[in-house]
PDB file of C-alpha atoms in Angstrom:
ATOM      1  CA  MET A   1      -0.055 -38.066  18.163  1.00 60.00           C
ATOM      2  CA  ASP A   2       2.578 -36.956  15.574  1.00 72.00           C
ATOM      3  CA  ILE A   3       3.366 -33.474  15.767  1.00 74.00           C
ATOM      4  CA  ASN A   4       4.233 -33.408  12.149  1.00 80.00           C
ATOM      5  CA  LYS A   5       0.981 -34.326  11.180  1.00 91.00           C
ATOM      6  CA  VAL A   6      -2.378 -32.270  11.010  1.00 92.00           C
ATOM      7  CA  SER A   7      -5.534 -33.692  12.503  1.00 92.00           C
ATOM      8  CA  ASP A   8      -8.834 -33.404  10.510  1.00 93.00           C
ATOM      9  CA  ASP A   9     -10.183 -30.558  12.504  1.00 95.00           C
ATOM     10  CA  GLU A  10      -6.868 -28.694  12.313  1.00 94.00           C
ATOM     11  CA  MET A  11      -6.833 -29.027   8.465  1.00 95.00           C
ATOM     12  CA  ARG A  12     -10.699 -27.852   8.541  1.00 97.00           C
ATOM     13  CA  ILE A  13      -9.648 -24.684  10.618  1.00 95.00           C
ATOM     14  CA  TRP A  14      -6.706 -24.143   8.124  1.00 95.00           C
ATOM     15  CA  ASN A  15      -9.066 -24.465   5.085  1.00 96.00           C
ATOM     16  CA  LEU A  16     -11.693 -22.147   6.581  1.00 96.00           C
ATOM     17  CA  TRP A  17      -9.061 -19.616   7.314  1.00 94.00           C
ATOM     18  CA  LYS A  18      -7.433 -19.813   3.689  1.00 96.00           C
ATOM     19  CA  GLY A  19     -10.832 -19.870   2.091  1.00 97.00           C
ATOM     20  CA  SER A  20     -12.031 -16.821   4.231  1.00 96.00           C
ATOM     21  CA  PHE A  21      -8.963 -14.909   3.168  1.00 95.00           C
ATOM     22  CA  LYS A  22      -9.310 -15.860  -0.534  1.00 97.00           C
ATOM     23  CA  ARG A  23     -13.092 -15.000  -0.726  1.00 97.00           C
ATOM     24  CA  ILE A  24     -12.551 -11.686   1.142  1.00 97.00           C
ATOM     25  CA  PHE A  25      -9.442 -10.635  -0.867  1.00 97.00           C
ATOM     26  CA  GLY A  26     -11.108 -11.775  -4.294  1.00 97.00           C
ATOM     27  CA  ARG A  27     -14.066  -9.515  -3.849  1.00 98.00           C
ATOM     28  CA  VAL A  28     -11.768  -6.429  -2.731  1.00 98.00           C
ATOM     29  CA  VAL A  29      -9.764  -7.130  -6.127  1.00 98.00           C
ATOM     30  CA  LYS A  30     -12.793  -7.401  -8.001  1.00 98.00           C
ATOM     31  CA  GLU A  31     -14.280  -4.422  -6.789  1.00 97.00           C
ATOM     32  CA  LEU A  32     -11.061  -2.545  -7.417  1.00 98.00           C
ATOM     33  CA  THR A  33     -10.906  -3.999 -11.225  1.00 98.00           C
ATOM     34  CA  GLU A  34     -14.465  -3.430 -11.815  1.00 97.00           C
ATOM     35  CA  HIS A  35     -14.392   0.226 -10.921  1.00 97.00           C
ATOM     36  CA  THR A  36     -11.090   1.129 -11.944  1.00 97.00           C
ATOM     37  CA  GLY A  37      -9.497  -1.161 -14.392  1.00 97.00           C
ATOM     38  CA  LEU A  38      -6.322  -1.653 -12.293  1.00 98.00           C
ATOM     39  CA  SER A  39      -5.202  -5.266 -11.327  1.00 97.00           C
ATOM     40  CA  GLU A  40      -4.206  -6.253  -7.909  1.00 97.00           C
ATOM     41  CA  GLY A  41      -0.453  -5.818  -9.138  1.00 97.00           C
ATOM     42  CA  ASP A  42      -1.058  -2.518 -10.602  1.00 98.00           C
ATOM     43  CA  PHE A  43      -2.481  -1.209  -7.369  1.00 98.00           C
ATOM     44  CA  GLY A  44       0.098  -2.767  -5.120  1.00 98.00           C
ATOM     45  CA  ILE A  45       2.945  -1.209  -7.116  1.00 98.00           C
ATOM     46  CA  LEU A  46       1.401   2.303  -7.127  1.00 98.00           C
ATOM     47  CA  ASP A  47       0.404   2.014  -3.538  1.00 97.00           C
ATOM     48  CA  ARG A  48       3.704   0.824  -2.782  1.00 98.00           C
ATOM     49  CA  LEU A  49       5.515   3.573  -4.606  1.00 98.00           C
ATOM     50  CA  VAL A  50       3.608   6.299  -2.718  1.00 97.00           C
ATOM     51  CA  GLN A  51       3.463   4.513   0.808  1.00 96.00           C
ATOM     52  CA  LEU A  52       7.207   3.200   0.990  1.00 96.00           C
ATOM     53  CA  GLY A  53       9.057   5.702  -1.402  1.00 90.00           C
ATOM     54  CA  ASP A  54       7.077   8.915  -1.650  1.00 93.00           C
ATOM     55  CA  GLY A  55       6.428   8.265  -5.468  1.00 96.00           C
ATOM     56  CA  LYS A  56       9.613   6.560  -6.324  1.00 96.00           C
ATOM     57  CA  LEU A  57      11.308   3.302  -5.352  1.00 96.00           C
ATOM     58  CA  ARG A  58      14.537   1.208  -6.537  1.00 95.00           C
ATOM     59  CA  GLN A  59      13.106  -1.361  -8.453  1.00 95.00           C
ATOM     60  CA  GLN A  60      14.896  -4.168  -6.196  1.00 94.00           C
ATOM     61  CA  GLU A  61      13.047  -2.394  -3.134  1.00 95.00           C
ATOM     62  CA  LEU A  62       9.793  -2.663  -4.831  1.00 97.00           C
ATOM     63  CA  ALA A  63      10.202  -6.374  -5.909  1.00 96.00           C
ATOM     64  CA  ASP A  64      11.195  -7.197  -2.408  1.00 95.00           C
ATOM     65  CA  SER A  65       8.098  -5.369  -0.752  1.00 96.00           C
ATOM     66  CA  MET A  66       5.923  -7.193  -3.236  1.00 96.00           C
ATOM     67  CA  ASN A  67       7.621 -10.442  -2.674  1.00 94.00           C
ATOM     68  CA  TRP A  68       7.792 -10.825  -6.341  1.00 97.00           C
ATOM     69  CA  ASP A  69      11.076 -11.992  -8.379  1.00 94.00           C
ATOM     70  CA  LYS A  70      12.676  -9.216 -10.481  1.00 92.00           C
ATOM     71  CA  SER A  71      11.372 -10.890 -13.905  1.00 95.00           C
ATOM     72  CA  ARG A  72       8.055 -10.904 -12.828  1.00 97.00           C
ATOM     73  CA  LEU A  73       8.131  -7.090 -11.540  1.00 97.00           C
ATOM     74  CA  SER A  74       9.988  -6.106 -14.792  1.00 96.00           C
ATOM     75  CA  HIS A  75       7.360  -7.352 -16.954  1.00 97.00           C
ATOM     76  CA  HIS A  76       4.515  -5.928 -15.049  1.00 98.00           C
ATOM     77  CA  LEU A  77       6.142  -2.668 -14.989  1.00 98.00           C
ATOM     78  CA  THR A  78       6.623  -2.834 -18.681  1.00 97.00           C
ATOM     79  CA  ARG A  79       2.902  -2.995 -19.139  1.00 98.00           C
ATOM     80  CA  MET A  80       2.227  -0.163 -16.539  1.00 98.00           C
ATOM     81  CA  GLU A  81       4.844   2.113 -18.474  1.00 98.00           C
ATOM     82  CA  LYS A  82       2.813   1.374 -21.697  1.00 98.00           C
ATOM     83  CA  ARG A  83      -0.347   2.728 -19.854  1.00 97.00           C
ATOM     84  CA  GLY A  84       1.493   5.529 -18.503  1.00 98.00           C
ATOM     85  CA  HIS A  85       1.386   4.710 -14.881  1.00 98.00           C
ATOM     86  CA  VAL A  86       5.257   4.535 -14.157  1.00 98.00           C
ATOM     87  CA  ILE A  87       8.590   5.524 -15.547  1.00 98.00           C
ATOM     88  CA  ARG A  88      11.884   3.641 -15.034  1.00 97.00           C
ATOM     89  CA  ASN A  89      15.186   5.530 -14.761  1.00 94.00           C
ATOM     90  CA  PRO A  90      18.315   3.919 -14.426  1.00 91.00           C
ATOM     91  CA  LEU A  91      20.764   4.905 -11.678  1.00 88.00           C
ATOM     92  CA  ASP A  92      24.118   5.517 -12.906  1.00 78.00           C
ATOM     93  CA  ALA A  93      25.971   5.023  -9.537  1.00 74.00           C
ATOM     94  CA  ASP A  94      25.246   1.271  -8.890  1.00 73.00           C
ATOM     95  CA  ARG A  95      23.399   0.185 -11.954  1.00 78.00           C
ATOM     96  CA  GLY A  96      20.184  -0.156 -10.298  1.00 89.00           C
ATOM     97  CA  VAL A  97      16.624   1.292 -11.717  1.00 94.00           C
ATOM     98  CA  GLN A  98      14.369   3.695 -10.020  1.00 96.00           C
ATOM     99  CA  VAL A  99      10.612   3.391 -10.541  1.00 97.00           C
ATOM    100  CA  ILE A 100       8.603   6.590 -10.504  1.00 98.00           C
ATOM    101  CA  ILE A 101       5.001   7.046 -10.126  1.00 98.00           C
ATOM    102  CA  THR A 102       3.397   9.415 -12.948  1.00 98.00           C
ATOM    103  CA  SER A 103       0.822  11.760 -12.604  1.00 98.00           C
ATOM    104  CA  ALA A 104      -1.501   9.466 -14.591  1.00 98.00           C
ATOM    105  CA  GLY A 105      -0.528   6.568 -11.961  1.00 98.00           C
ATOM    106  CA  LYS A 106      -0.944   9.049  -9.044  1.00 98.00           C
ATOM    107  CA  ALA A 107      -4.619   9.640 -10.274  1.00 98.00           C
ATOM    108  CA  ALA A 108      -5.210   6.174 -10.948  1.00 98.00           C
ATOM    109  CA  LEU A 109      -4.221   5.265  -7.310  1.00 98.00           C
ATOM    110  CA  ASP A 110      -6.153   8.187  -5.844  1.00 98.00           C
ATOM    111  CA  GLU A 111      -9.089   6.961  -7.849  1.00 98.00           C
ATOM    112  CA  ALA A 112      -8.702   3.311  -6.629  1.00 98.00           C
ATOM    113  CA  LEU A 113      -7.886   4.014  -2.908  1.00 98.00           C
ATOM    114  CA  PRO A 114     -11.533   4.982  -1.912  1.00 98.00           C
ATOM    115  CA  ILE A 115     -12.836   1.924  -3.873  1.00 98.00           C
ATOM    116  CA  VAL A 116     -10.499  -0.296  -2.327  1.00 98.00           C
ATOM    117  CA  SER A 117     -11.357   1.039   1.239  1.00 98.00           C
ATOM    118  CA  MET A 118     -14.922   0.736   0.891  1.00 98.00           C
ATOM    119  CA  ALA A 119     -14.618  -3.005  -0.356  1.00 98.00           C
ATOM    120  CA  ILE A 120     -12.251  -3.709   2.863  1.00 98.00           C
ATOM    121  CA  ARG A 121     -14.882  -2.459   4.802  1.00 98.00           C
ATOM    122  CA  LYS A 122     -17.978  -3.854   3.383  1.00 97.00           C
ATOM    123  CA  TYR A 123     -16.309  -7.301   2.814  1.00 97.00           C
ATOM    124  CA  PHE A 124     -13.944  -7.533   5.993  1.00 97.00           C
ATOM    125  CA  LEU A 125     -14.141  -4.906   8.786  1.00 97.00           C
ATOM    126  CA  ASP A 126     -17.875  -4.512   9.055  1.00 97.00           C
ATOM    127  CA  GLN A 127     -18.015  -8.305   9.621  1.00 95.00           C
ATOM    128  CA  LEU A 128     -15.703  -8.005  12.675  1.00 97.00           C
ATOM    129  CA  THR A 129     -16.683  -7.532  16.432  1.00 97.00           C
ATOM    130  CA  ASP A 130     -13.954  -5.554  18.653  1.00 97.00           C
ATOM    131  CA  GLN A 131     -13.015  -8.739  19.964  1.00 98.00           C
ATOM    132  CA  ASP A 132     -12.606 -10.373  16.374  1.00 96.00           C
ATOM    133  CA  ILE A 133     -10.277  -7.309  15.527  1.00 96.00           C
ATOM    134  CA  GLU A 134      -8.420  -7.982  18.965  1.00 97.00           C
ATOM    135  CA  SER A 135      -7.861 -11.703  18.265  1.00 96.00           C
ATOM    136  CA  ILE A 136      -6.942 -11.388  14.515  1.00 94.00           C
ATOM    137  CA  THR A 137      -4.453  -8.416  15.603  1.00 95.00           C
ATOM    138  CA  LYS A 138      -2.843 -10.893  18.161  1.00 95.00           C
ATOM    139  CA  LEU A 139      -2.780 -13.623  15.681  1.00 92.00           C
ATOM    140  CA  ALA A 140      -1.080 -11.575  12.983  1.00 91.00           C
ATOM    141  CA  GLU A 141       1.568 -10.075  15.557  1.00 92.00           C
ATOM    142  CA  ARG A 142       2.232 -13.399  16.883  1.00 90.00           C
ATOM    143  CA  THR A 143       2.774 -15.182  13.452  1.00 87.00           C
ATOM    144  CA  LYS A 144       4.581 -11.895  12.070  1.00 83.00           C
ATOM    145  CA  LYS A 145       7.651 -13.036  14.507  1.00 75.00           C
ATOM    146  CA  ARG A 146       8.190 -16.464  12.918  1.00 61.00           C
ATOM    147  CA  PRO A 147      10.593 -16.834  10.149  1.00 61.00           C
TER     148      PRO A 147
END
């Protein structure tokens, strides 16, 4: 068997895994959007600002944490600034930009967190056994180590 090819059974497993993730993720995002009006990107930005930067991050750090390019993040931040969720301040020392969550952004995140948590529980965690959790954890740790 050619190690560079994927068998039909291997492709079936890949598609099951990918489809399952997409369905679960889609349901969580749908709950988020329907209940708060925030998009997945809005939530990701607000959550990272609080979790990774205590409310503020350099724009490049934020882009890296989201795996977004600078242009995509910049356009998204412009929309979020218009809604009052974030502000951007230039950093004089090195020509960088700092993104800061506003009180309105923090309130939106605080409203969204329990909705996202309930959706994650409903569509994912409640479906798992202790053995499932152990297997998923091992798989995630093993694949995280690969480049």
